[in-house]
XYZ file of C-alpha atoms in Angstrom:
726
model
C 145.818 66.119 107.210
C 142.056 67.883 107.526
C 139.452 66.065 108.484
C 136.756 64.628 105.752
C 134.280 67.426 105.059
C 131.078 64.598 105.812
C 132.916 64.352 109.442
C 131.239 67.039 111.643
C 132.858 67.894 115.176
C 130.517 68.514 117.704
C 129.006 68.495 121.620
C 126.157 67.129 123.059
C 124.537 68.014 126.057
C 122.322 66.166 128.491
C 120.798 67.351 131.437
C 122.430 65.570 134.446
C 125.443 64.501 132.650
C 128.529 66.309 131.399
C 128.475 66.920 127.644
C 130.165 64.479 125.327
C 132.360 65.486 122.223
C 132.141 63.506 119.451
C 132.257 63.673 115.431
C 129.258 63.062 113.644
C 129.362 61.512 110.360
C 126.784 63.104 107.550
C 126.880 59.955 105.731
C 125.369 57.727 108.674
C 121.402 57.447 108.870
C 119.996 60.007 112.050
C 118.441 57.424 113.754
C 121.889 55.668 114.004
C 123.960 58.667 115.437
C 120.846 59.253 117.582
C 121.380 55.486 118.979
C 125.066 55.685 119.452
C 124.080 58.595 121.475
C 121.746 57.423 123.766
C 124.205 53.892 124.150
C 127.060 56.091 125.340
C 124.644 57.493 128.170
C 123.094 53.662 128.676
C 119.835 55.283 127.397
C 117.286 52.917 126.235
C 114.426 53.246 123.413
C 116.792 55.351 121.055
C 113.335 55.893 118.612
C 112.181 58.373 121.336
C 114.976 60.530 121.248
C 116.045 63.640 119.131
C 118.671 66.016 118.574
C 118.036 69.592 119.144
C 120.191 72.878 118.473
C 121.467 73.533 122.173
C 120.468 77.222 121.190
C 118.059 80.094 121.542
C 115.413 78.249 118.732
C 115.633 75.190 120.235
C 114.639 73.493 116.462
C 115.347 70.030 115.940
C 117.585 68.176 113.673
C 116.132 66.607 110.733
C 117.478 64.544 108.155
C 116.110 67.717 105.892
C 118.393 70.365 107.883
C 121.379 67.556 109.299
C 123.541 69.690 106.713
C 123.110 72.150 108.381
C 125.119 71.540 111.514
C 128.597 73.058 112.020
C 132.212 72.109 113.188
C 131.709 73.318 117.039
C 127.789 73.111 117.467
C 126.479 72.481 120.598
C 123.600 69.918 120.219
C 120.859 68.698 122.881
C 119.587 65.244 123.253
C 116.216 65.546 123.957
C 112.768 63.409 123.517
C 111.742 62.680 120.512
C 108.907 65.881 118.709
C 106.393 62.906 118.628
C 106.570 62.560 122.131
C 107.231 66.286 123.090
C 104.235 67.135 121.007
C 102.184 64.011 122.840
C 103.666 64.911 126.079
C 102.350 68.921 125.859
C 99.263 67.793 123.797
C 98.613 66.294 127.810
C 99.505 68.977 129.908
C 97.974 71.438 128.994
C 94.505 69.873 129.575
C 95.513 69.830 133.406
C 93.250 70.723 135.879
C 95.930 72.679 137.629
C 96.368 76.209 136.772
C 100.087 76.383 137.569
C 100.933 73.315 135.143
C 98.411 74.569 132.457
C 100.461 77.986 132.487
C 104.024 76.148 132.543
C 102.685 73.795 129.641
C 100.980 76.445 127.807
C 104.609 78.759 127.959
C 106.764 75.681 126.531
C 104.067 74.614 123.746
C 104.329 78.385 122.674
C 108.286 78.345 122.573
C 108.163 75.052 120.956
C 105.711 75.747 118.086
C 108.039 78.141 116.350
C 109.868 74.806 115.359
C 107.800 73.188 111.756
C 108.966 69.940 113.057
C 107.382 69.777 116.486
C 104.050 72.059 114.691
C 103.850 68.939 112.351
C 103.315 66.361 115.083
C 101.282 68.485 117.245
C 98.683 69.690 114.480
C 98.763 65.297 113.593
C 97.331 65.446 117.329
C 94.551 67.463 116.808
C 96.267 70.098 118.440
C 95.371 73.343 116.441
C 91.268 72.074 117.343
C 92.297 71.823 121.326
C 93.677 75.027 121.307
C 90.741 76.539 119.833
C 88.373 74.787 121.855
C 90.439 75.785 125.153
C 89.634 79.364 123.311
C 85.938 78.718 122.589
C 84.775 76.834 126.100
C 87.931 76.724 128.341
C 88.563 79.989 129.007
C 84.911 80.271 130.495
C 85.607 78.013 132.835
C 88.290 80.831 134.433
C 85.943 83.460 134.251
C 85.652 83.332 138.283
C 89.160 83.203 138.449
C 90.096 86.125 135.705
C 88.908 88.626 138.709
C 90.733 86.771 141.341
C 94.022 85.850 139.975
C 94.051 87.942 136.526
C 97.523 88.144 135.717
C 97.980 84.142 135.369
C 94.603 84.316 133.567
C 96.178 86.665 131.103
C 99.121 84.800 130.829
C 97.460 81.241 130.275
C 95.489 83.063 127.166
C 98.347 85.107 125.535
C 100.227 81.687 125.734
C 97.086 79.856 124.358
C 96.904 82.452 121.440
C 101.017 82.662 121.080
C 101.143 78.576 120.195
C 98.303 79.317 117.690
C 99.381 82.204 115.922
C 103.075 80.070 115.673
C 101.263 76.612 114.557
C 99.534 78.707 111.960
C 102.332 80.190 110.341
C 103.761 77.814 109.768
C 101.094 77.269 106.639
C 100.167 73.486 107.568
C 96.524 73.992 108.326
C 94.041 75.882 106.595
C 92.452 78.986 107.548
C 88.606 78.429 106.420
C 88.547 75.370 109.275
C 87.241 77.689 112.166
C 84.277 78.137 113.917
C 82.076 80.961 113.946
C 82.488 80.474 117.932
C 86.029 81.071 117.225
C 86.241 84.114 115.680
C 83.552 85.692 117.692
C 85.874 84.692 121.351
C 88.496 86.273 119.004
C 86.695 89.296 118.337
C 85.545 89.242 121.742
C 89.003 90.347 122.884
C 89.512 92.354 120.834
C 86.101 94.481 121.303
C 86.674 94.393 124.853
C 88.048 97.748 126.746
C 90.157 96.158 129.363
C 92.393 93.246 128.103
C 95.790 92.013 128.345
C 98.322 93.608 125.958
C 99.618 90.398 124.355
C 96.322 88.968 124.226
C 94.828 91.894 122.478
C 97.980 91.697 120.449
C 97.593 87.616 119.054
C 93.998 88.109 118.858
C 94.858 91.313 116.253
C 96.968 89.260 114.561
C 94.554 86.300 114.419
C 92.064 88.189 113.240
C 94.555 89.567 110.134
C 95.186 86.634 109.042
C 91.727 85.098 109.013
C 90.709 87.906 106.923
C 93.962 88.139 104.220
C 93.792 84.496 103.896
C 90.018 83.537 103.548
C 87.384 85.334 102.229
C 84.733 83.425 103.588
C 86.283 84.061 106.694
C 86.402 88.462 105.696
C 82.750 87.832 105.874
C 82.762 86.472 109.273
C 85.295 88.627 110.737
C 83.086 91.724 109.880
C 79.689 90.803 111.097
C 81.955 90.498 114.114
C 84.132 93.447 114.366
C 83.890 97.325 113.103
C 86.542 99.706 112.291
C 84.692 101.913 114.629
C 85.374 99.174 117.415
C 89.161 99.642 116.710
C 89.506 102.839 116.932
C 89.939 102.898 120.605
C 93.100 101.214 120.221
C 94.776 103.498 118.383
C 94.440 105.512 120.809
C 97.213 104.372 123.370
C 100.538 104.081 123.323
C 101.902 101.265 122.693
C 103.011 101.374 119.216
C 102.614 97.280 118.926
C 98.683 97.874 119.304
C 98.667 100.225 117.000
C 100.065 98.863 114.240
C 98.425 95.387 114.526
C 94.613 97.584 115.098
C 95.573 99.501 111.594
C 96.895 95.896 109.746
C 93.438 94.663 110.578
C 91.836 97.973 108.979
C 93.950 97.742 106.281
C 93.033 93.637 105.821
C 89.257 94.438 106.143
C 89.303 97.426 103.330
C 91.743 94.765 101.168
C 89.089 92.171 101.544
C 86.340 94.070 101.069
C 84.070 93.207 98.184
C 82.587 96.592 95.895
C 79.457 96.942 97.367
C 80.869 97.478 100.898
C 84.200 98.871 99.797
C 82.180 102.480 99.371
C 80.527 102.101 102.830
C 84.022 101.595 104.320
C 85.815 104.362 102.296
C 82.997 106.733 104.314
C 84.436 105.275 107.760
C 88.166 105.893 106.409
C 86.936 109.444 105.174
C 85.965 110.481 108.435
C 87.910 113.263 110.297
C 87.970 111.117 113.737
C 90.060 108.236 112.449
C 92.537 110.311 110.272
C 93.007 112.621 113.107
C 93.239 110.490 115.933
C 95.403 108.487 113.452
C 97.894 111.490 113.096
C 97.790 112.826 116.577
C 98.622 109.320 118.455
C 100.969 108.136 115.950
C 102.179 109.946 113.546
C 102.770 113.117 115.796
C 103.613 110.790 118.146
C 107.037 111.738 120.574
C 108.158 107.956 119.657
C 110.200 107.232 116.172
C 107.759 105.214 113.735
C 109.881 101.369 113.024
C 109.610 99.916 110.039
C 106.654 97.904 109.951
C 104.005 101.096 111.489
C 105.518 102.676 108.459
C 104.602 100.060 106.201
C 101.044 99.861 107.357
C 100.623 103.539 107.070
C 101.287 103.755 103.652
C 99.369 100.724 102.620
C 96.567 102.896 104.361
C 97.823 105.866 102.047
C 97.453 103.529 99.010
C 93.943 102.132 99.882
C 92.263 105.307 100.521
C 94.157 106.549 97.405
C 92.531 103.966 95.489
C 89.127 105.065 96.205
C 89.733 107.533 93.549
C 90.230 104.715 90.814
C 86.649 104.592 89.966
C 85.912 108.334 89.125
C 89.767 107.451 87.617
C 88.483 105.167 85.103
C 85.008 106.540 84.072
C 84.577 108.380 81.245
C 82.255 111.368 80.515
C 78.940 110.892 79.220
C 78.330 114.035 76.946
C 74.493 113.530 77.470
C 74.339 113.101 81.112
C 72.637 116.979 82.241
C 74.354 116.277 86.038
C 78.225 116.145 84.417
C 77.286 119.048 82.226
C 75.920 121.089 84.811
C 79.499 121.019 86.603
C 81.121 122.323 83.705
C 77.919 125.360 83.378
C 79.314 125.590 87.133
C 82.939 125.949 86.746
C 81.651 128.600 84.004
C 79.667 130.741 86.242
C 82.053 130.584 88.730
C 84.579 131.841 86.877
C 83.121 134.648 85.094
C 80.600 135.315 87.669
C 77.476 134.655 85.374
C 74.037 133.027 86.217
C 72.452 130.347 83.080
C 70.524 132.232 81.017
C 66.812 131.674 80.417
C 66.184 129.752 77.333
C 64.421 132.753 75.866
C 67.487 135.297 76.286
C 68.865 135.676 72.775
C 69.563 133.524 69.988
C 70.801 130.320 70.166
C 73.811 131.336 68.327
C 74.140 134.392 70.413
C 74.282 131.733 73.514
C 76.328 129.118 71.570
C 79.283 131.749 71.004
C 79.298 132.957 74.084
C 79.888 129.885 75.552
C 82.216 129.053 72.963
C 84.114 132.192 74.020
C 84.185 131.626 77.712
C 84.853 127.141 76.892
C 88.038 128.629 75.198
C 88.980 130.897 78.214
C 88.273 128.091 80.602
C 90.916 126.459 78.668
C 89.152 123.210 77.378
C 90.638 121.585 74.080
C 87.306 121.120 72.816
C 85.673 124.497 73.018
C 82.154 123.734 71.455
C 81.890 120.376 73.606
C 84.231 120.312 76.515
C 82.376 117.139 77.812
C 84.493 115.625 75.016
C 87.615 116.519 77.116
C 86.894 114.177 80.124
C 86.486 110.604 77.808
C 90.078 109.880 78.071
C 91.070 107.651 81.145
C 92.737 108.291 83.234
C 91.555 110.707 84.501
C 88.240 110.545 83.362
C 86.315 112.194 85.902
C 88.492 112.597 88.582
C 89.818 115.365 86.909
C 86.665 117.312 86.907
C 86.450 116.673 90.025
C 89.561 118.782 91.253
C 88.624 121.446 89.061
C 85.168 121.629 90.794
C 86.756 121.200 94.107
C 89.359 123.878 93.276
C 86.869 126.460 92.135
C 84.227 125.756 94.939
C 87.262 125.763 98.563
C 90.134 128.098 96.318
C 87.340 130.555 94.861
C 89.627 133.718 94.147
C 93.167 131.519 93.280
C 90.608 129.838 90.371
C 89.351 132.942 89.049
C 92.412 135.122 89.231
C 94.412 131.786 87.115
C 91.293 131.904 84.699
C 91.268 135.706 84.220
C 94.625 136.076 84.581
C 95.361 133.787 81.505
C 91.864 134.364 79.517
C 93.875 138.338 79.249
C 97.116 137.242 77.793
C 97.811 136.395 74.215
C 96.098 133.257 72.798
C 99.529 131.614 72.798
C 101.092 132.808 75.540
C 97.808 131.281 77.806
C 98.078 128.666 80.948
C 95.135 126.358 79.823
C 93.377 125.717 82.807
C 91.236 122.845 81.478
C 94.284 120.980 79.810
C 96.259 121.372 82.523
C 94.138 120.642 84.825
C 93.799 117.243 83.218
C 97.066 116.346 82.294
C 97.988 117.060 86.039
C 95.703 114.905 87.764
C 96.581 112.178 85.249
C 100.347 113.183 86.496
C 99.127 112.655 90.397
C 97.819 109.775 89.646
C 100.381 108.335 88.159
C 102.766 109.773 90.899
C 100.582 108.416 93.715
C 99.919 104.924 92.152
C 96.325 105.110 92.125
C 94.868 101.614 91.530
C 97.830 99.823 92.168
C 97.921 97.233 95.046
C 99.958 98.233 97.731
C 103.665 96.737 97.902
C 105.235 94.384 100.561
C 107.967 95.822 101.411
C 107.462 99.680 100.888
C 107.650 102.075 103.868
C 106.791 105.180 101.701
C 104.090 106.820 103.400
C 103.833 110.908 103.569
C 102.370 112.013 106.786
C 101.068 115.467 105.022
C 98.226 113.058 103.060
C 97.138 112.678 107.203
C 96.222 116.004 107.583
C 92.976 116.863 105.284
C 89.894 115.049 104.968
C 90.497 115.970 100.944
C 94.062 115.575 100.844
C 94.312 114.259 97.365
C 92.069 117.224 95.942
C 93.637 119.763 98.296
C 97.295 118.339 96.574
C 95.955 119.178 93.262
C 94.462 122.399 94.211
C 98.107 123.082 95.296
C 99.855 121.507 92.207
C 97.615 123.718 90.084
C 98.749 126.413 90.873
C 102.259 125.519 90.709
C 101.826 124.940 87.451
C 100.541 128.174 86.485
C 103.404 129.851 88.143
C 105.591 127.642 86.366
C 104.338 128.446 82.995
C 104.721 132.428 83.624
C 108.216 132.079 84.627
C 108.927 129.885 81.822
C 107.184 132.304 79.123
C 105.707 129.408 77.693
C 103.691 129.263 74.753
C 100.980 126.478 74.062
C 103.745 124.977 72.145
C 105.889 124.292 75.294
C 102.890 122.490 77.411
C 104.566 119.175 77.553
C 107.860 121.087 78.690
C 106.060 122.735 81.693
C 104.307 119.481 82.101
C 108.311 117.982 82.761
C 109.236 120.662 85.083
C 106.180 120.337 86.896
C 106.763 117.128 87.618
C 110.138 117.147 88.333
C 109.383 119.992 91.042
C 106.642 117.649 93.049
C 108.943 114.459 92.762
C 111.939 116.839 94.422
C 109.340 118.180 97.087
C 107.715 114.633 97.712
C 111.187 113.225 98.140
C 111.579 115.795 101.098
C 108.626 113.876 102.792
C 106.977 117.601 104.324
C 104.668 117.475 107.145
C 102.039 119.142 106.331
C 100.308 120.919 103.279
C 101.590 124.298 104.277
C 105.366 122.522 104.077
C 104.472 121.499 100.568
C 103.759 124.666 99.356
C 106.689 126.257 101.109
C 109.077 123.699 99.411
C 107.647 124.088 95.887
C 107.743 127.748 96.303
C 111.972 127.104 96.709
C 111.631 124.730 93.970
C 111.008 127.672 91.213
C 112.154 127.165 87.494
C 115.085 129.373 87.760
C 115.886 126.667 90.793
C 115.303 123.224 88.841
C 117.525 124.973 85.795
C 120.319 125.635 88.128
C 119.918 122.015 90.039
C 119.598 120.281 86.438
C 122.638 122.152 85.130
C 124.742 121.057 87.735
C 124.153 117.106 87.246
C 124.417 117.989 83.620
C 128.000 118.429 84.730
C 128.344 115.806 86.592
C 127.273 113.352 84.037
C 129.479 115.225 81.352
C 129.509 113.066 78.435
C 132.929 112.913 76.294
C 131.710 111.646 72.747
C 134.907 112.010 71.009
C 136.686 109.183 69.279
C 139.707 109.518 71.899
C 137.729 109.835 75.016
C 135.330 106.389 73.678
C 138.757 104.966 73.576
C 140.170 105.909 76.710
C 136.803 104.558 78.318
C 136.881 101.166 76.836
C 140.491 100.864 78.246
C 139.934 101.839 81.832
C 136.191 99.855 81.736
C 137.616 96.796 82.943
C 139.383 98.272 86.036
C 135.942 99.989 86.932
C 134.334 96.700 86.882
C 137.048 94.963 89.020
C 136.402 97.744 91.570
C 132.769 97.261 91.652
C 133.128 93.875 91.840
C 135.392 94.072 95.032
C 132.748 96.296 96.168
C 129.937 94.196 95.894
C 131.866 90.955 97.413
C 132.997 93.024 100.762
C 129.313 94.179 101.149
C 128.354 90.437 101.151
C 131.495 89.796 103.966
C 129.438 92.827 105.675
C 126.640 90.801 105.726
C 122.586 92.110 105.288
C 119.285 91.153 107.924
C 116.675 89.816 105.839
C 112.878 89.759 106.880
C 111.245 86.577 106.727
C 107.926 86.892 105.398
C 105.335 84.219 104.502
C 101.525 84.005 103.951
C 101.048 86.145 107.002
C 103.298 89.118 106.432
C 103.980 90.314 109.778
C 106.410 88.563 112.200
C 109.113 90.552 113.343
C 111.257 87.202 112.206
C 114.934 87.863 110.985
C 117.478 85.790 109.174
C 121.479 87.107 108.720
C 123.386 85.985 105.676
C 127.384 87.026 104.692
C 130.152 85.578 102.717
C 133.267 84.705 104.818
C 136.113 86.603 104.082
C 138.084 84.349 101.569
C 135.135 84.243 99.457
C 133.977 80.272 99.500
C 131.142 80.290 102.318
C 128.241 81.869 102.429
C 127.426 82.020 106.863
C 123.497 82.233 107.635
C 121.382 81.811 110.615
C 117.892 83.090 111.947
C 117.893 85.786 114.854
C 115.483 86.667 117.418
C 115.471 90.479 116.040
C 116.866 93.021 113.493
C 120.777 93.370 114.813
C 121.935 96.982 115.746
C 125.545 96.485 114.716
C 127.893 93.549 113.845
C 126.324 90.232 114.148
C 128.322 87.472 115.642
C 129.656 84.468 113.498
C 128.580 82.687 116.215
C 124.658 83.265 115.699
C 125.102 82.176 112.299
C 125.526 78.246 112.543
C 124.610 77.166 108.957
C 126.522 77.429 105.455
C 127.023 76.891 102.083
C 129.956 76.536 100.341
C 130.211 78.871 97.222
C 131.620 75.487 95.337
C 128.118 74.140 95.861
C 126.120 77.094 93.887
C 124.987 75.776 90.864
C 122.934 78.915 89.941
C 121.339 82.079 91.148
C 117.830 83.062 89.854
C 115.778 86.306 90.140
C 111.563 87.321 90.369
C 109.235 84.474 89.506
C 111.798 82.163 88.501
C 112.456 81.379 92.038
C 110.701 78.645 93.867
C 109.498 80.772 96.733
C 107.864 82.816 94.302
C 106.587 79.902 92.490
C 104.389 78.601 95.443
C 100.521 80.134 95.720
C 100.053 83.136 98.058
C 99.872 86.724 97.655
C 103.236 87.176 97.454
C 103.775 86.152 93.910
C 100.984 88.479 93.013
C 102.908 91.709 94.309
C 105.618 93.114 91.459
C 107.174 94.695 94.274
C 108.100 91.717 95.926
C 109.134 90.154 92.889
C 111.184 92.697 91.994
C 113.408 91.674 95.636
C 112.963 88.444 95.287
C 116.124 85.676 94.630
C 117.249 81.888 95.100
C 120.254 80.210 95.139
C 119.899 77.139 93.740
C 122.335 74.240 95.356
C 122.860 70.434 95.036
C 120.203 68.827 92.681
C 116.984 70.383 94.603
C 117.653 72.799 97.362
C 117.602 76.331 97.110
C 117.979 78.971 99.630
C 115.942 82.002 99.485
C 115.847 85.475 99.620
C 113.627 88.617 99.513
C 115.882 91.582 99.918
C 114.977 94.536 102.182
C 115.679 96.894 99.175
C 116.544 97.263 95.883
C 119.675 98.462 96.606
C 120.481 95.542 98.496
C 118.648 93.350 95.984
C 121.070 94.676 92.939
C 124.536 94.153 95.672
C 123.575 90.324 96.581
C 122.859 89.747 92.670
C 125.728 91.128 91.454
C 127.966 89.565 94.309
C 126.823 86.408 94.249
C 126.913 86.475 89.894
C 130.524 87.619 90.426
C 131.102 84.634 92.603
C 130.331 82.237 90.232
C 132.193 84.159 87.321
C 129.523 85.401 86.128
C 128.370 89.174 84.301
C 126.850 91.772 86.879
C 124.077 93.521 85.148
C 121.948 94.947 87.837
C 120.665 98.812 87.274
C 122.689 99.933 90.104
C 125.747 98.106 88.604
C 125.152 100.595 85.264
C 124.760 103.714 87.475
C 128.134 103.029 89.469
C 130.072 102.119 86.331
C 128.028 105.598 84.759
C 129.629 107.176 87.940
C 133.238 105.868 88.416
C 133.894 106.556 84.680
C 132.792 109.705 84.609
C 134.658 110.526 87.293
C 138.038 108.542 86.479
C 137.713 110.056 82.955
C 137.705 113.930 84.566
C 140.481 112.918 86.874
C 142.649 111.885 84.029
C 142.239 114.309 81.382
C 142.356 117.379 84.222
C 145.372 118.816 82.361
C 143.669 119.024 79.028
C 141.302 121.197 80.485
C 140.628 124.427 77.357
C 142.515 122.049 74.768
C 140.675 120.275 71.816
C 141.300 117.461 71.604
C 141.529 116.137 67.897
C 138.650 113.338 66.629
C 141.770 111.886 64.806
C 145.248 111.478 65.771
C 148.159 113.446 63.999
C 149.160 112.101 60.642
C 152.494 110.493 60.896
C 155.285 112.572 59.342
C 157.086 111.183 56.428
C 160.292 109.528 56.565
C 162.834 111.949 56.180
C 165.314 111.533 52.707
C 168.689 110.725 54.729
C 169.694 109.792 58.634
C 172.837 111.994 58.660
C 171.364 113.855 61.936
C 171.098 110.544 64.161
C 174.060 110.856 66.425
C 176.216 107.258 66.967
C 176.978 107.398 70.810
C 179.700 104.930 70.045
């Protein structure tokens, strides 16, 4: 007979004694279990003891997490969190350097546990650590020269403990003094600083800036982007990642009046070229976190264009009108005529003729073309940049089209406005960066005016495609769709330079796009006759069952999820997978992202599928309702889901990407007997159904399938033709 579900068999260790095997009754209070264990080893004052996991985490067992104990778990009897916190609080104030160093090392390890962290914070431990950073380190300035490694370790463990404690979100970031900020900024500004200290200092500055507008002001006074640049020139990718993260944080939280000043710094060739040569073109492969920070920097840089994109042209503004005059002058090599040259009507007629050749919709007053937002004045900026920096190509396009028939000319003005709008949509100008995206494009770091250069390449592509399509003015929207397709397909190949982008686009001619589309259409051929539709309906349940099995198999393989909190970048992971019998979800924390199969022993926690009450997604998830930046981010909302069980317990997920999100939500819904409704299920259904249909209809190629079944013939007048075998 199997043991009751409330009984868990575990081994309990105690230093200097043989481990004890015992059964834990989960219905008993935890204090009673600890008392029983203490009595077994003749230990008094059981209230001073606690149980913790005897693994790499060493997390304490509490009433809240005790249900995570599994059969076969190894626990350790140890001093209670309050006792341990009090001891470490005293030890880190020791006058002995060695004792202090050992205590801080233990504190850094213990602070990862929220139970211990709460007790240490209750003893005003955060204030003690900040005081040690502010003044305590000065006591050892002389020792730094003779005991530099020891000093670096001392400071490193102090800052590590501080970061871990703050990461639990128990204490507000707004409570820190200017002296503490100056000290942390000082470690970052020093030319030769211990790597671990520098890394922790950068992480603290990033969290300060992101979590408090008041602290942003103080940090911004102490540190500039110019002072951060030298850290990008090293070879340590972690330091480079943290440095770019701080730059992004400063830029993200900068008020409007300072944003343009920072934009000027970001646009400087020095910063861009250092990132390009020392990070992007470094021999080391770029890890996910660095890719994310480069993506954020790319988004923030493009978001500088939002102001111009959302600014309408003022038809009465002479400076803005002069830009249009400049476009006309460069194209037709004419100088602005003096006021007395010819009649007003003649000049107006000449301007109207030239503006028509330039492809504006409003020939009389082209300024009206730029009153639509987006793209607003950004389109005019792009046109002027193209005219000045690629003058030969600009003149060729304008004159080439002005010599064609009216209906066959590619209107440069209208094309530029629509193309600018399309590029803004493609690069998501004005949108906040996603928490989980790593989609940066190296080519945008190769030029100081990368967006304008991107436009110049694309406007020439548009003109080329127009000619290849032999388009007329009625085909304008069709041409734009083809150009969008060409650009998107080229970007997915992640060209390393703008020249490489040109080469890719050159190969994606209109003829090539037609071939690709034709191939895709053939692969997604849709049969609409009634017999085919009936056959589809008949085999659809079989395909759905196949998809369901695939989803459950993927859940059995498991997925590594990244832990994300208010301080995004932690490099902490947890893993979850379904048992082969589809009855239990096993999960547990990991020190690093797994390279191969995760051992079953590492996943100590479990959740029976029978206990799951519901699966919720997006803003309905408990962790998306909490205060913080995550709930504001649309992309994170789209990847969030939670498993609700018991009365108010929940297991929160943020999928690494859309594919894993769909796999897990589908699989969990399948386990609960609910419909799988994700986009990937629809896509898989279409693909598999189309493939199955083609296989079944293989023998009917070139045979016309009738819309209706053939009529049943009338009964014969007699059945004399029937032969009776008997």
